Tab-separated table of C-alpha atoms in Angstrom:
chain	number	residue	atom	x	y	z
B	27	UNK	CA	13.635	-8.366	-1.526
B	28	UNK	CA	16.288	-6.463	0.429
B	29	UNK	CA	17.770	-9.773	1.558
B	30	UNK	CA	18.193	-10.730	-2.096
B	31	UNK	CA	19.535	-7.266	-2.955
B	32	UNK	CA	22.130	-7.668	-0.207
B	33	UNK	CA	23.113	-11.129	-1.434
B	34	UNK	CA	23.580	-9.895	-5.003
B	35	UNK	CA	25.679	-6.966	-3.797
B	36	UNK	CA	27.873	-9.374	-1.807
B	37	UNK	CA	28.357	-11.547	-4.905
B	38	UNK	CA	29.435	-8.460	-6.842
B	39	UNK	CA	31.863	-7.419	-4.118
B	40	UNK	CA	29.868	-4.332	-3.177
B	41	UNK	CA	30.013	-4.801	0.568
B	42	UNK	CA	28.895	-1.309	1.648
B	43	UNK	CA	25.816	-1.612	-0.601
B	44	UNK	CA	25.133	-5.090	0.745
B	45	UNK	CA	25.352	-3.950	4.349
B	46	UNK	CA	23.034	-1.030	3.596
B	47	UNK	CA	20.476	-3.366	2.005
B	48	UNK	CA	20.553	-5.804	4.929
B	49	UNK	CA	20.192	-2.949	7.401
B	50	UNK	CA	17.328	-1.323	5.462
B	51	UNK	CA	15.518	-4.638	5.483
B	52	UNK	CA	16.048	-5.030	9.220
B	53	UNK	CA	14.844	-1.465	9.774
B	54	UNK	CA	11.659	-2.238	7.840
B	55	UNK	CA	10.955	-5.522	9.609
B	56	UNK	CA	11.781	-4.263	13.096
B	57	UNK	CA	8.405	-2.538	13.613
B	58	UNK	CA	6.563	-5.595	12.256
B	59	UNK	CA	8.382	-7.802	14.733
B	60	UNK	CA	7.614	-5.356	17.548
B	61	UNK	CA	3.929	-5.365	16.592
B	62	UNK	CA	3.714	-9.178	16.496
B	63	UNK	CA	6.692	-10.836	18.210
B	64	UNK	CA	5.153	-14.289	17.731
B	65	UNK	CA	5.193	-14.080	13.917
B	66	UNK	CA	7.721	-16.756	13.009
B	67	UNK	CA	8.001	-15.618	9.406
B	68	UNK	CA	8.998	-12.100	10.390
B	69	UNK	CA	11.412	-13.472	12.986
B	70	UNK	CA	13.043	-15.716	10.400
B	71	UNK	CA	13.272	-13.007	7.754
B	72	UNK	CA	14.691	-10.514	10.229
B	73	UNK	CA	17.187	-13.105	11.448
B	74	UNK	CA	18.320	-13.786	7.876
B	75	UNK	CA	18.929	-10.075	7.342
B	76	UNK	CA	20.961	-9.930	10.548
B	77	UNK	CA	23.057	-12.911	9.428
B	78	UNK	CA	23.638	-11.245	6.065
B	79	UNK	CA	24.817	-8.080	7.800
B	80	UNK	CA	27.045	-10.166	10.068
B	81	UNK	CA	28.714	-11.779	7.074
B	82	UNK	CA	29.480	-8.408	5.519
B	83	UNK	CA	30.780	-7.004	8.784
B	84	UNK	CA	32.985	-10.074	9.247
B	85	UNK	CA	34.504	-9.648	5.788
B	86	UNK	CA	35.125	-5.978	6.553
B	87	UNK	CA	37.049	-6.980	9.671
B	88	UNK	CA	34.418	-5.673	12.086
B	89	UNK	CA	34.361	-8.826	14.174
B	90	UNK	CA	32.691	-7.431	17.291
B	91	UNK	CA	29.868	-5.902	15.259
B	92	UNK	CA	29.495	-9.153	13.314
B	93	UNK	CA	29.234	-11.089	16.574
B	94	UNK	CA	26.545	-8.722	17.824
B	95	UNK	CA	24.495	-9.258	14.662
B	96	UNK	CA	24.819	-13.042	15.006
B	97	UNK	CA	23.666	-12.833	18.621
B	98	UNK	CA	20.675	-10.742	17.592
B	99	UNK	CA	19.821	-13.216	14.822
B	100	UNK	CA	20.081	-16.138	17.227
B	101	UNK	CA	17.834	-14.431	19.756
B	102	UNK	CA	15.173	-14.063	17.069
B	103	UNK	CA	15.067	-17.688	15.942
B	104	UNK	CA	15.999	-19.606	19.094
B	105	UNK	CA	12.409	-19.346	20.439
B	106	UNK	CA	11.202	-20.972	17.214
B	107	UNK	CA	13.245	-24.135	17.777
B	108	UNK	CA	10.970	-27.090	18.299
B	109	UNK	CA	7.830	-25.361	17.041
B	110	UNK	CA	5.801	-27.253	14.485
């Protein structure tokens, strides 16, 4: 839901609200991921939130922070590559 909230805020040009939504979602999913790191659904959802945050940061000119979010997103989903 927060991923969708962030996407809608981006579409409306409300980048600070979008970033806040993506970060709230990541904050909520972080403990779930820590509790079960093998849960591919949580990994994917958390990665999508990180990518959303990266997009906002990029558009705000915060390129280093955007790159860090992309790296974090990649680290979440890379282990899922090749799983059935």
